[in-house]
XYZ file of C-alpha atoms in Angstrom:
675
model
C 12.632 -159.532 -142.978
C 16.024 -159.148 -141.313
C 18.179 -156.032 -141.761
C 21.764 -155.365 -140.583
C 22.514 -151.686 -139.782
C 26.227 -150.739 -139.873
C 27.461 -147.419 -138.436
C 30.289 -146.454 -136.087
C 28.099 -143.852 -134.307
C 25.757 -145.349 -131.729
C 23.180 -142.553 -132.152
C 22.857 -143.292 -135.875
C 22.528 -147.041 -135.279
C 19.859 -146.447 -132.615
C 17.776 -144.080 -134.762
C 17.743 -146.471 -137.749
C 17.003 -149.454 -135.525
C 14.000 -147.743 -133.917
C 12.732 -146.506 -137.286
C 12.946 -149.894 -138.993
C 11.578 -151.829 -136.036
C 8.612 -149.491 -136.093
C 7.761 -150.882 -139.538
C 8.074 -154.504 -138.385
C 11.607 -155.305 -139.525
C 13.975 -157.422 -137.462
C 17.121 -155.360 -136.972
C 20.684 -156.094 -135.843
C 23.542 -153.616 -135.687
C 27.308 -153.577 -136.247
C 29.907 -150.943 -135.444
C 32.080 -151.265 -138.580
C 32.719 -153.424 -141.656
C 34.667 -156.108 -139.812
C 31.904 -156.562 -137.253
C 29.235 -156.549 -139.985
C 31.036 -159.144 -142.130
C 31.263 -161.535 -139.196
C 27.541 -161.185 -138.421
C 26.582 -161.571 -142.102
C 28.498 -164.832 -142.291
C 26.794 -166.180 -139.151
C 23.230 -165.158 -139.912
C 20.934 -164.685 -142.883
C 20.181 -161.043 -143.697
C 17.966 -159.676 -146.404
C 19.487 -156.212 -146.422
C 22.569 -154.347 -145.192
C 22.273 -150.591 -144.602
C 25.796 -149.206 -144.138
C 27.615 -145.968 -143.531
C 30.856 -145.480 -145.531
C 33.386 -143.736 -143.271
C 34.148 -146.201 -140.457
C 37.254 -147.536 -138.678
C 38.952 -150.878 -139.549
C 36.767 -151.571 -142.612
C 34.727 -148.861 -144.279
C 31.469 -149.239 -146.236
C 33.152 -149.482 -149.651
C 35.316 -152.377 -148.465
C 32.343 -154.087 -146.801
C 30.224 -153.869 -149.976
C 33.158 -155.208 -152.059
C 33.543 -158.210 -149.730
C 29.798 -158.927 -149.616
C 29.324 -158.803 -153.375
C 32.407 -160.959 -153.994
C 31.134 -163.691 -151.696
C 28.850 -166.236 -153.453
C 26.763 -166.770 -150.313
C 26.415 -163.131 -149.347
C 26.072 -161.402 -152.692
C 22.292 -162.028 -152.735
C 21.945 -159.609 -149.759
C 20.607 -156.210 -150.855
C 23.154 -153.467 -150.030
C 22.128 -149.849 -149.319
C 24.656 -147.071 -148.636
C 23.516 -144.349 -146.177
C 26.272 -141.709 -145.887
C 26.899 -138.111 -144.868
C 30.596 -138.081 -145.785
C 30.857 -139.369 -149.351
C 28.248 -137.309 -151.150
C 29.774 -136.444 -154.535
C 28.258 -137.910 -157.735
C 31.516 -139.772 -158.349
C 31.165 -141.341 -154.885
C 27.689 -142.597 -155.784
C 28.934 -143.948 -159.115
C 31.770 -145.823 -157.405
C 29.448 -147.223 -154.715
C 27.010 -148.558 -157.284
C 29.906 -149.994 -159.293
C 30.682 -152.162 -156.292
C 27.290 -153.839 -156.639
C 25.223 -151.760 -154.208
C 21.505 -151.510 -154.939
C 20.972 -148.023 -153.559
C 22.970 -144.927 -152.547
C 21.236 -142.545 -150.093
C 22.718 -139.267 -148.737
C 22.119 -138.275 -145.104
C 19.970 -136.763 -143.847
C 16.861 -138.097 -145.537
C 13.328 -137.714 -144.237
C 12.172 -140.908 -142.427
C 9.186 -141.448 -144.756
C 11.353 -141.081 -147.848
C 13.998 -143.427 -146.402
C 11.371 -146.081 -145.550
C 9.959 -145.859 -149.080
C 13.437 -146.577 -150.483
C 13.795 -149.574 -148.153
C 10.310 -150.850 -149.109
C 11.128 -150.509 -152.804
C 14.264 -152.624 -152.365
C 12.377 -155.183 -150.251
C 9.494 -155.548 -152.720
C 11.741 -155.903 -155.788
C 13.845 -158.464 -153.951
C 10.730 -160.446 -153.060
C 9.590 -160.707 -156.697
C 13.127 -161.244 -158.013
C 13.231 -157.930 -159.798
C 16.073 -156.443 -157.730
C 19.224 -155.876 -159.758
C 22.256 -153.744 -159.100
C 22.450 -150.650 -161.338
C 25.911 -151.786 -162.426
C 27.847 -154.998 -162.553
C 30.427 -155.214 -159.789
C 33.993 -154.404 -160.694
C 35.806 -157.636 -161.240
C 39.389 -156.417 -161.666
C 41.069 -155.807 -158.324
C 43.425 -153.195 -159.758
C 40.547 -151.116 -161.082
C 38.738 -151.365 -157.751
C 41.839 -150.402 -155.760
C 42.569 -147.457 -158.028
C 39.045 -146.110 -157.713
C 38.939 -146.794 -153.987
C 42.326 -145.145 -153.293
C 41.368 -142.051 -155.290
C 38.345 -141.533 -153.081
C 40.208 -142.384 -149.937
C 43.027 -139.924 -150.727
C 40.536 -137.192 -151.654
C 38.632 -137.762 -148.422
C 41.843 -137.765 -146.394
C 42.836 -134.467 -148.009
C 39.430 -133.013 -147.109
C 39.766 -134.278 -143.570
C 43.287 -132.871 -143.290
C 42.017 -129.520 -144.539
C 39.129 -129.634 -142.069
C 41.551 -130.555 -139.315
C 43.869 -127.700 -140.244
C 40.932 -125.288 -140.207
C 39.843 -126.663 -136.842
C 43.371 -126.336 -135.450
C 43.589 -122.788 -136.766
C 40.272 -121.970 -135.109
C 41.478 -123.618 -131.916
C 44.695 -121.592 -131.952
C 42.749 -118.396 -132.568
C 40.338 -119.315 -129.791
C 43.203 -120.069 -127.414
C 44.865 -116.741 -128.268
C 41.572 -114.934 -127.770
C 40.933 -116.513 -124.391
C 44.558 -115.982 -123.372
C 44.174 -112.269 -124.164
C 40.907 -112.161 -122.229
C 42.511 -113.771 -119.171
C 45.677 -111.680 -119.342
C 43.713 -108.441 -119.740
C 40.972 -109.304 -117.234
C 40.613 -106.903 -114.314
C 39.755 -109.868 -112.064
C 42.498 -112.157 -110.791
C 42.398 -115.632 -112.377
C 44.032 -118.437 -110.380
C 44.318 -122.169 -111.112
C 45.000 -124.364 -108.067
C 46.379 -127.888 -108.307
C 44.578 -130.597 -106.353
C 47.345 -130.280 -103.704
C 46.486 -126.586 -103.167
C 49.595 -125.231 -104.902
C 49.196 -122.574 -107.598
C 49.527 -123.723 -111.226
C 48.650 -120.463 -113.030
C 47.800 -116.820 -112.321
C 47.112 -113.890 -114.634
C 48.752 -110.416 -114.409
C 45.882 -109.003 -112.328
C 46.758 -111.423 -109.534
C 50.308 -110.042 -109.347
C 48.922 -106.495 -109.307
C 46.342 -107.310 -106.627
C 48.622 -109.203 -104.224
C 52.089 -107.772 -104.905
C 53.693 -111.225 -105.365
C 56.207 -111.959 -108.139
C 56.034 -114.955 -110.507
C 58.793 -116.795 -108.611
C 57.053 -116.199 -105.270
C 53.709 -117.462 -106.621
C 55.290 -120.807 -107.565
C 56.030 -121.448 -103.880
C 52.600 -120.400 -102.577
C 49.951 -122.733 -101.203
C 46.349 -121.502 -101.216
C 46.425 -121.414 -97.401
C 49.219 -118.792 -97.589
C 46.805 -116.414 -99.318
C 43.693 -116.806 -97.188
C 43.030 -114.535 -94.211
C 43.286 -116.529 -90.939
C 39.632 -115.884 -90.072
C 38.472 -117.362 -93.412
C 40.985 -120.223 -93.645
C 38.750 -122.875 -92.056
C 35.828 -122.062 -94.354
C 38.016 -121.959 -97.492
C 39.821 -125.201 -96.623
C 36.485 -126.977 -96.191
C 35.213 -125.597 -99.511
C 38.435 -126.712 -101.250
C 38.127 -130.241 -99.845
C 34.450 -130.565 -100.796
C 34.979 -129.186 -104.298
C 37.875 -131.556 -104.991
C 35.674 -134.415 -103.746
C 33.040 -133.445 -106.328
C 30.449 -132.234 -103.817
C 27.889 -129.709 -105.020
C 28.631 -126.449 -103.162
C 27.951 -122.797 -104.108
C 30.373 -121.369 -106.655
C 30.192 -117.777 -105.413
C 31.173 -116.655 -101.941
C 33.068 -113.810 -100.299
C 36.368 -114.179 -98.492
C 39.440 -112.231 -97.452
C 42.959 -112.797 -98.736
C 46.245 -111.229 -97.670
C 48.621 -109.421 -99.985
C 52.379 -109.840 -99.817
C 52.537 -106.811 -97.488
C 49.906 -108.316 -95.169
C 47.108 -105.990 -96.298
C 43.592 -107.468 -96.143
C 41.797 -107.687 -99.504
C 38.068 -108.477 -99.703
C 37.293 -110.886 -102.552
C 34.156 -111.992 -104.395
C 35.263 -115.477 -105.441
C 33.846 -117.590 -108.284
C 35.235 -121.129 -108.024
C 34.752 -124.122 -110.325
C 36.420 -127.502 -110.847
C 38.795 -128.376 -113.709
C 38.257 -131.869 -115.140
C 40.439 -134.061 -117.350
C 39.061 -137.317 -118.714
C 36.255 -137.112 -116.181
C 38.564 -136.661 -113.172
C 38.817 -133.439 -111.122
C 42.389 -132.205 -111.428
C 42.185 -128.703 -109.949
C 40.140 -125.605 -109.151
C 39.707 -122.408 -111.148
C 39.120 -119.260 -109.062
C 38.120 -115.897 -110.488
C 38.739 -113.314 -107.767
C 37.160 -109.867 -107.903
C 38.552 -107.200 -105.553
C 35.590 -105.726 -103.622
C 37.645 -104.002 -100.911
C 36.471 -100.507 -101.919
C 32.832 -101.654 -101.841
C 33.300 -103.268 -98.431
C 34.932 -100.142 -97.025
C 32.048 -98.059 -98.384
C 29.534 -100.439 -96.783
C 31.364 -100.219 -93.461
C 31.405 -96.410 -93.655
C 27.716 -96.393 -94.579
C 26.941 -98.647 -91.616
C 28.947 -96.368 -89.329
C 27.070 -93.298 -90.592
C 23.789 -95.172 -90.154
C 24.743 -95.971 -86.557
C 25.627 -92.312 -85.972
C 22.267 -91.246 -87.427
C 20.394 -93.689 -85.201
C 22.358 -92.403 -82.227
C 21.479 -88.801 -83.100
C 17.816 -89.719 -83.489
C 17.857 -91.483 -80.129
C 19.500 -88.453 -78.535
C 16.852 -86.228 -80.078
C 14.029 -88.420 -78.735
C 15.564 -88.518 -75.279
C 16.109 -84.779 -75.461
C 12.427 -84.206 -76.161
C 11.538 -86.325 -73.137
C 14.129 -84.509 -71.025
C 12.749 -81.136 -72.084
C 9.276 -82.065 -70.889
C 10.590 -83.285 -67.542
C 12.777 -80.195 -67.157
C 9.847 -77.820 -67.687
C 7.782 -79.278 -64.854
C 10.763 -79.820 -62.579
C 12.012 -76.253 -63.037
C 8.613 -74.903 -62.026
C 8.799 -76.986 -58.846
C 12.356 -75.810 -58.169
C 11.342 -72.203 -58.721
C 8.854 -72.433 -55.862
C 11.234 -74.389 -53.579
C 14.239 -72.108 -54.087
C 12.219 -68.897 -54.181
C 10.246 -69.451 -50.960
C 13.302 -70.893 -49.201
C 15.199 -67.716 -50.114
C 12.373 -65.500 -48.778
C 12.237 -67.448 -45.515
C 16.026 -67.436 -45.107
C 16.215 -63.683 -45.701
C 13.528 -63.103 -43.046
C 15.379 -65.095 -40.352
C 18.040 -63.794 -37.954
C 21.586 -63.924 -39.284
C 23.586 -67.107 -38.482
C 20.662 -68.767 -36.706
C 20.153 -72.529 -36.803
C 17.007 -72.211 -38.939
C 18.840 -70.045 -41.438
C 21.687 -72.577 -41.655
C 19.186 -75.388 -42.176
C 17.510 -73.448 -44.973
C 20.972 -72.909 -46.481
C 21.250 -76.695 -46.819
C 17.836 -76.781 -48.499
C 19.007 -74.120 -50.954
C 22.224 -76.065 -51.679
C 20.201 -79.190 -52.415
C 17.921 -77.142 -54.657
C 20.950 -75.770 -56.521
C 22.208 -79.324 -57.055
C 18.812 -80.272 -58.458
C 18.935 -77.207 -60.707
C 22.372 -78.263 -61.999
C 21.097 -81.796 -62.605
C 18.289 -80.422 -64.791
C 20.882 -78.358 -66.670
C 22.918 -81.525 -67.233
C 19.868 -83.316 -68.627
C 19.192 -80.390 -70.981
C 22.876 -80.196 -71.905
C 23.149 -83.808 -73.083
C 20.059 -83.229 -75.219
C 21.608 -79.931 -76.473
C 18.524 -78.010 -75.399
C 20.179 -75.736 -72.906
C 21.795 -72.518 -74.036
C 25.466 -72.304 -73.122
C 26.922 -68.962 -72.114
C 29.986 -68.724 -74.334
C 33.042 -66.563 -73.754
C 36.606 -66.754 -75.100
C 38.313 -69.557 -73.150
C 41.959 -70.602 -73.226
C 41.486 -74.343 -72.977
C 45.089 -75.187 -72.060
C 44.712 -73.348 -68.750
C 41.585 -75.340 -67.853
C 43.213 -78.623 -68.870
C 46.280 -77.969 -66.728
C 44.130 -76.964 -63.752
C 42.024 -80.132 -64.102
C 45.158 -82.321 -64.269
C 46.449 -80.769 -61.034
C 43.194 -81.684 -59.293
C 43.313 -85.192 -60.725
C 46.901 -85.810 -59.700
C 45.981 -85.221 -56.083
C 43.012 -87.607 -56.214
C 44.162 -90.604 -58.255
C 46.639 -93.263 -57.043
C 50.360 -93.194 -57.882
C 49.949 -96.434 -59.859
C 48.493 -94.322 -62.662
C 51.026 -92.262 -64.595
C 49.784 -89.000 -66.114
C 51.399 -87.907 -69.353
C 50.547 -84.610 -70.959
C 51.349 -82.858 -74.195
C 49.593 -79.520 -73.958
C 49.952 -76.928 -76.696
C 49.684 -73.412 -75.240
C 49.153 -71.536 -78.527
C 45.939 -71.301 -80.539
C 43.823 -72.921 -77.825
C 41.097 -70.262 -77.515
C 37.514 -71.338 -78.120
C 34.104 -69.836 -77.338
C 32.650 -71.788 -74.433
C 31.525 -71.783 -70.823
C 34.727 -72.458 -68.804
C 32.857 -74.618 -66.289
C 31.537 -76.803 -69.102
C 35.022 -77.356 -70.520
C 36.235 -78.214 -67.024
C 33.327 -80.665 -66.742
C 34.281 -82.313 -70.065
C 37.890 -82.681 -68.953
C 37.032 -84.069 -65.513
C 34.465 -86.554 -66.888
C 36.827 -87.977 -69.499
C 39.783 -88.219 -67.140
C 37.664 -89.731 -64.346
C 36.434 -92.438 -66.706
C 40.018 -93.133 -67.769
C 41.170 -93.362 -64.143
C 38.341 -95.734 -63.224
C 39.273 -98.024 -66.135
C 42.798 -98.363 -64.662
C 41.897 -98.304 -60.957
C 42.631 -101.984 -60.305
C 45.924 -102.479 -62.137
C 47.283 -99.004 -62.834
C 48.392 -97.710 -66.217
C 48.981 -94.537 -68.218
C 46.581 -91.617 -68.570
C 47.641 -89.437 -71.498
C 46.166 -86.033 -72.315
C 47.004 -84.164 -75.522
C 45.794 -80.736 -76.675
C 46.662 -79.456 -80.130
C 45.197 -77.340 -82.953
C 44.313 -79.338 -86.084
C 42.899 -78.677 -89.540
C 39.762 -80.734 -90.214
C 39.689 -81.970 -93.819
C 36.950 -83.458 -96.007
C 37.815 -87.062 -95.068
C 37.309 -86.352 -91.369
C 34.049 -84.518 -92.118
C 32.711 -87.613 -93.939
C 33.310 -89.691 -90.818
C 31.952 -86.953 -88.506
C 29.121 -85.081 -90.278
C 28.751 -82.626 -87.372
C 32.142 -81.083 -88.231
C 32.991 -78.553 -90.924
C 36.310 -78.146 -92.682
C 38.553 -75.624 -90.946
C 40.642 -75.054 -87.791
C 39.726 -76.991 -84.641
C 41.224 -77.666 -81.232
C 41.570 -81.387 -80.504
C 41.563 -82.713 -76.957
C 42.654 -86.352 -76.713
C 42.276 -88.400 -73.523
C 43.557 -91.986 -73.644
C 44.091 -94.750 -71.110
C 45.627 -98.224 -70.993
C 42.704 -99.731 -69.080
C 40.430 -102.682 -69.761
C 38.834 -101.171 -72.883
C 35.314 -101.705 -74.209
C 33.623 -104.148 -76.577
C 31.586 -103.104 -79.636
C 28.254 -103.411 -77.819
C 29.409 -100.984 -75.115
C 30.887 -98.568 -77.671
C 27.533 -98.308 -79.435
C 25.826 -97.141 -76.220
C 28.618 -95.179 -74.556
C 26.989 -91.747 -75.029
C 23.498 -92.810 -74.007
C 22.196 -91.117 -70.846
C 21.934 -93.372 -67.783
C 23.973 -96.094 -69.505
C 26.844 -97.108 -67.241
C 29.334 -99.994 -67.124
C 30.072 -99.281 -63.477
C 28.666 -101.384 -60.674
C 25.842 -100.180 -58.464
C 26.698 -96.892 -56.726
C 29.579 -96.481 -59.214
C 28.038 -93.754 -61.378
C 24.860 -92.189 -62.748
C 25.541 -92.842 -66.426
C 25.117 -89.137 -67.229
C 28.830 -88.274 -67.493
C 29.564 -89.064 -71.129
C 26.054 -88.101 -72.213
C 26.624 -84.650 -70.710
C 30.067 -84.438 -72.351
C 28.498 -85.306 -75.699
C 25.845 -82.627 -75.220
C 28.361 -79.942 -74.224
C 30.673 -80.661 -77.138
C 27.861 -80.858 -79.696
C 26.362 -77.628 -78.358
C 29.679 -75.878 -79.075
C 29.654 -77.058 -82.691
C 32.202 -79.806 -82.074
C 32.124 -83.578 -81.939
C 33.504 -86.443 -79.862
C 34.651 -89.848 -81.096
C 35.943 -92.908 -79.276
C 38.232 -95.825 -80.113
C 38.606 -98.816 -77.816
C 39.977 -102.343 -77.751
C 39.492 -104.875 -74.992
C 42.509 -105.274 -72.678
C 44.301 -102.485 -74.577
C 42.613 -99.223 -73.656
C 40.369 -96.398 -74.815
C 40.956 -93.076 -76.574
C 38.524 -90.146 -76.786
C 39.019 -87.394 -79.397
C 37.150 -84.131 -78.755
C 37.053 -81.455 -81.478
C 36.237 -77.820 -80.560
C 35.984 -75.115 -83.262
C 38.667 -72.486 -82.653
C 37.504 -68.920 -81.992
C 38.469 -66.233 -84.514
C 40.238 -63.019 -83.554
C 37.083 -60.871 -83.533
C 35.345 -63.191 -81.075
C 38.455 -63.524 -78.914
C 38.865 -59.745 -78.538
C 35.461 -59.371 -76.887
C 36.805 -60.531 -73.534
C 34.773 -61.181 -70.415
C 31.975 -58.949 -69.115
C 32.597 -57.066 -65.868
C 30.296 -57.780 -62.912
C 27.669 -55.124 -62.219
C 25.804 -54.170 -58.997
C 22.241 -55.433 -58.564
C 20.151 -52.777 -56.816
C 16.360 -52.752 -56.447
C 13.949 -50.105 -57.726
C 10.544 -48.477 -57.398
C 9.082 -49.084 -60.861
C 5.754 -50.816 -61.502
C 5.935 -54.426 -62.750
C 3.234 -56.767 -64.088
C 4.164 -60.367 -63.106
C 2.328 -63.259 -64.866
C 2.525 -67.020 -64.128
C -0.278 -69.555 -64.341
C 0.908 -71.343 -61.156
C -0.347 -69.480 -58.079
C 2.653 -70.310 -55.815
C 5.119 -68.954 -58.384
C 3.053 -65.855 -59.136
C 2.850 -65.121 -55.403
C 6.584 -65.827 -54.996
C 7.514 -63.467 -57.827
C 5.406 -60.687 -56.314
C 6.973 -61.063 -52.858
C 10.508 -61.311 -54.248
C 10.183 -58.173 -56.361
C 8.375 -56.250 -53.612
C 11.284 -57.057 -51.314
C 13.471 -55.203 -53.835
C 11.192 -52.111 -53.650
C 9.102 -52.617 -56.793
C 5.345 -52.007 -57.113
C 4.088 -55.430 -58.334
C 0.778 -56.587 -59.805
C 0.630 -60.377 -60.181
C -1.917 -62.580 -61.920
C -2.239 -66.264 -62.867
C -3.887 -65.877 -66.266
C -2.443 -64.403 -69.455
C -5.941 -63.328 -70.508
C -6.389 -61.526 -67.161
C -2.964 -59.897 -67.546
C -3.886 -58.603 -71.013
C -7.108 -57.156 -69.646
C -5.310 -55.428 -66.739
C -2.666 -54.001 -69.067
C -5.129 -52.832 -71.726
C -7.099 -50.834 -69.126
C -4.009 -48.984 -67.818
C -1.109 -49.527 -70.271
C 0.898 -46.553 -68.953
C 0.900 -47.875 -65.378
C 3.537 -50.547 -65.959
C 7.259 -50.059 -66.593
C 7.998 -53.773 -67.161
C 6.180 -57.075 -67.754
C 7.566 -60.427 -66.559
C 5.676 -63.441 -67.959
C 5.910 -67.203 -67.996
C 5.901 -68.850 -71.436
C 3.835 -71.999 -71.022
C 0.298 -71.005 -70.001
C -3.205 -72.101 -71.093
C -5.213 -70.083 -73.629
C -2.359 -67.692 -74.452
C 1.398 -68.339 -74.238
C 3.883 -65.818 -72.937
C 5.049 -65.018 -76.484
C 1.485 -64.402 -77.643
C 0.837 -62.222 -74.590
C 4.005 -60.197 -75.219
C 2.995 -59.555 -78.835
C -0.482 -58.374 -77.756
C 1.014 -56.092 -75.097
C 3.450 -54.572 -77.587
C 0.619 -54.050 -80.051
C -1.052 -51.877 -77.377
C 2.199 -50.229 -76.258
C 5.172 -50.957 -78.568
C 7.899 -49.725 -76.191
C 6.860 -51.832 -73.169
C 9.847 -54.025 -72.078
C 9.072 -57.745 -71.535
C 11.037 -60.485 -69.765
C 10.004 -64.003 -70.794
C 10.976 -66.913 -68.562
C 10.230 -70.610 -68.846
C 10.869 -74.003 -67.310
C 11.699 -75.166 -70.837
C 10.322 -74.568 -74.325
C 12.364 -75.691 -77.318
C 10.259 -73.521 -79.660
C 11.404 -70.278 -78.040
C 15.041 -69.299 -78.561
C 16.882 -66.067 -77.646
C 16.951 -65.182 -81.365
C 13.184 -65.587 -81.706
C 12.588 -63.592 -78.528
C 14.729 -60.733 -79.849
C 12.918 -60.756 -83.191
C 9.565 -60.441 -81.420
C 10.881 -57.572 -79.270
C 11.230 -59.412 -75.946
C 14.088 -57.903 -73.944
C 15.295 -61.063 -72.197
C 14.641 -64.826 -72.212
C 15.430 -66.514 -68.868
C 15.369 -70.147 -67.721
C 13.629 -71.173 -64.488
C 14.473 -71.321 -61.688
C 15.736 -67.719 -61.607
C 17.652 -66.580 -58.525
C 16.560 -63.341 -56.835
C 19.850 -61.521 -57.464
C 19.995 -62.668 -61.096
C 16.468 -61.404 -61.776
C 17.157 -58.113 -60.016
C 20.274 -57.554 -62.130
C 18.434 -58.228 -65.399
C 15.585 -55.861 -64.430
C 17.969 -53.013 -63.724
C 19.821 -53.523 -67.024
C 16.529 -53.262 -68.904
C 15.021 -50.343 -67.004
C 18.214 -48.311 -66.742
């Protein structure tokens, strides 16, 4: 059996064709009434299954033509429609001579049963149309036009509703775009701008007239232009590339704006006609990430300094013990030799070398902030001017020195020699950066108020008044890798024999130890600027002034001297005996406690090392004071970060001293305690 399926929608034709072929029917298809009529005239069909609403010739017209034709009218005609579904539509369809009228959608089994019923009745000659076809053309046209007009009115109403919905949708999306916080930009395929929303004007500062003249390359930051141009080309070519990526654009004023960009193509009739970009301003987030990274770097630097400081402290302890023996015995030998003899002069050189070694250990402890600084009120402008005078005499005339030194409110609490060291180190580095080609060395000193913003960038600072020392040069500058390591000990950019690498590490330690901070800015081939912040001293601290020097005589009191290293214990005994004291020395804290406990009233003073086996100097002092609370104790050490002057005072220790201790210094401290 051969069936002709007529429908203007290919999906509907395909579904019916597959369904009917599955039941063994031979099926052909047509796209409208005109096409179907031609095929019906060429071939023999047993049934036509037709939609109603179709272009050129609809189903009603097709059925009318089939049933009017003597050859074709024997073909069974079945309407299958989703558009004409009213009872009057069914009545009109059957009046045209159709055998069946079925409304879409119908279950496949039910539809097949209808088809089978028509086929079987046709086979036995029992198939008749429910109504006789309309013969009068006028009646047919009247009925047909009524339905056509009604359907057109329905379609017009549907279209009006659709247009209304479209207008509402357009207005809604227009409001969304105009009120969006993100910038929305439509680029033509040439790269010119076709449309922007108000947020774009707000973000970039351009006016509507200026935007019309812009090309996308005018917006993009130079460093991102190559990447963005390549993305634009690939997207316009239809290549599959990521929609989201970050870039930088420039505002009208030239300000850099960080953007999270979402780009997609705009198509018309299957062709790419432009690009839609939704740009989110992420500048604040980027700045926060940069600040976080900077703080992270500072934290890592502080942790590295702390680790190196711990190592330095251990080295300093052992080295100071060695220096104590070297300097102490050299002093005893020198004092026993004839005045101005060759041997005494030679020993003087040994002592000078020992003093240099002592200062080097102090520098190592200073950069790790583990050495106590003797602080007094210091007028920094006087030290700065003195240092500049020394520098002027030692640096070439090709380097110009400029200075802007404030002479008021420049008093801080510090060791004057340390401030001089800071100044000389910074200026020497600046001079060496300009040694080959000359330049300008500028030094500025001024009081400043540190605010919360500056504290966020420099966590070591507190809000309040500070003194800022600025040293800048026009030398070769430094790259980022060098800047990250500039304050590391033993890191140097100078050639061999050009420096130790301790200079800036020591400066950092001195400044940090005073409660200040140091920062650096540098650009290759432009120069470098150091900013040093010192907390200003208040009036109460400033009025204390400087202590007057006191005489350092000897004495006749009895002293217990304790050190676990035999050479130092012996040295201490000889040194103090040379000053007239009665000295008992021992190399064990346990032995010292035993000696003292047997005759506690014999001793007027106890001098003990801190780091000893079995019992530390602090523990020994506490045991001695438990036996005799008023006994004065001097504690000295090569280095011990656990013992501070504050802790020593809380325990009751009279004085904490750092090895190596000079003979005159020790004698002076003893007299201050005993007198």
